[in-house]
Amino acid sequence: MILFNQEQWHLSNTAQFKGLIRGEDINAEAAWQQGARGKGVRVVMVDDGLDAQHADLVANVSLSASWNYQFDIADVATPNDSQNHGTLVAGLLASVESNGVGGRGVAPAATLAVYDLLWSVGVSDADIYDAMVRNQQSVGVSSNSWGLIADGTGEVNSPVSTLWQQGVEEGATTGRDGKGVVYVWSAGNGGVGGVDNANFDFQANNPYVMAVAALNGKGQKATYSEEGANLWLSAPGGDVGAGLTTTDLRGSLGLNKGNDANDVGDADYTRFFAGTSAAAPLVAGVAALVLSINPQLSWRDVRLILAQSARKNDSSDTGWVQTNPASGQPVYNINHKYGFGAVDAGAAVALAKNWSSVGPMLAPVSYTRTGLSVTIPDNTGAVVENTIAVPASMAGRVIEYVTIEVDITHGYIGDLEISLIAPDPAAPNASSAGTRSLLSHVRPCKTTGGVERIGSCLVSYAPWTFGSARHLGESPVGNWTLRVADKAGRGVIAGRLNGWQLTFYTR
Ligand SMILES: [Ca+2]
Ligand SMILES: [Ca+2]
Ligand SMILES: [Ca+2]
């Protein structure tokens, strides 16, 4: 038997491989030392099946709590060679510790269920909804390393059905006896060359999920990881040459077929899992640790704890700024590459122990501008601005998330830079120092094969809803400014801002 604890750098980075920097990990040991193991917490992973009899998983897997959407039975699909993803994710979440084999999951005593949705034949929108709400009274954390939108095109694609959105809202609102299911989502792997943005994905930018970006072994953005104002957290996701070590389909199936001298010697494991698919379950595991220490926490408490306890990784990066907190609220470090920073299990568990649950979420409040018809000149340097004044009657509210729906007609949206500027509480009549959310960046739109294609960006933002985590803890009161600029000459045609809507999710 071979133990891989020592090489799981995402848990404890001792610079055990070339190119790693000591300490760039999730600080798992500090959480475990406080007694947090994930015990009593059910974590559901929505994925493509699982090698449920794997020696390092079997003790934590609940088949009766799982669901196979192909056959509609409480079971897990028997994986084949093209369905190895779930087994990789599962090991990061909840590999059994101290069992003499393999490695450890972040939450090594959590109960693990898999909703076998991906690649299943005959999956419907109703199944996708079901995967968000099934057994919602018993599910603590829902770990999602998948998406309905292809990564890496720079396009936006509106959902054809709203059932998925209904599912996460319902699970967060009524799940777990009203405390809510904690939804964790991979931010996306389309970040190479700055093409994709996590905000071009209606799942990763939904108010009821936490989007997770990926770090390399130096604590910096993995090459593929997507940036976005909607990012909540970051976690190790590995990169070329330094993947994460986890369970693999046994024997010659999966990533490790037993014939790669660079992989681990036991073909039931691999050291080459990388992606935001790997980062998301690490955060889901930390959420399970937090809930095992304090089961009364709501989904919003967990999010606030993870944000406040996150570590400012890659601290010399110029993208770090601080929020302008409402009265009595903490200051958060934020970065479009990292959200609130690298998840810190030890700090999160410590904070969770004495956390006072925040009050209920108030009904979202929207402000809308319609019928604007403002011309966006083509690549002239001009910036179009429009402002929404949020009245003092909103004083006392504390922002937890903001969505921004824009209605923009344009010939090539890859040319557009779109930002939201929050009020500056120190200077109510000037917006220059308010927190900025970059919603859309200038990029080439591509085919899923990576070929630049003007036609891919012909779908206007008409409408498109962006999300921002970056105003957490701020007050909504004051002038919010939308800035739109066409900053490149592709597509030639001038565009038009028709309207926009700002929605505040607050307590
Ligand atoms: Ca083990
Ligand atoms: Ca294998
Ligand atoms: Ca243009």
PDB file of C-alpha atoms and ligand atoms in Angstrom, residues 377-379 410 412 415 486-493, ligand 3:
ATOM      1  CA  PRO A 377     -19.156  54.787 -30.682  1.00  0.00           C
ATOM      2  CA  ASP A 378     -16.885  52.277 -32.416  1.00  0.00           C
ATOM      3  CA  ASN A 379     -13.392  52.420 -30.949  1.00  0.00           C
ATOM      4  CA  HIS A 410     -23.785  45.543 -30.696  1.00  0.00           C
ATOM      5  CA  TYR A 412     -19.171  42.447 -31.842  1.00  0.00           C
ATOM      6  CA  ASP A 415     -14.899  44.853 -28.321  1.00  0.00           C
ATOM      7  CA  ASP A 486     -15.985  49.931 -27.456  1.00  0.00           C
ATOM      8  CA  LYS A 487     -12.201  49.567 -27.321  1.00  0.00           C
ATOM      9  CA  ALA A 488     -11.339  47.742 -30.535  1.00  0.00           C
ATOM     10  CA  GLY A 489     -12.063  48.107 -34.236  1.00  0.00           C
ATOM     11  CA  ARG A 490     -13.397  44.642 -34.940  1.00  0.00           C
ATOM     12  CA  GLY A 491     -16.946  44.396 -36.088  1.00  0.00           C
ATOM     13  CA  VAL A 492     -16.867  48.131 -36.954  1.00  0.00           C
ATOM     14  CA  ILE A 493     -20.519  48.753 -36.192  1.00  0.00           C
TER      15      ILE A 493
HETATM   16 CA    CA B   3     -15.696  47.872 -32.346  1.00  0.00          CA
END
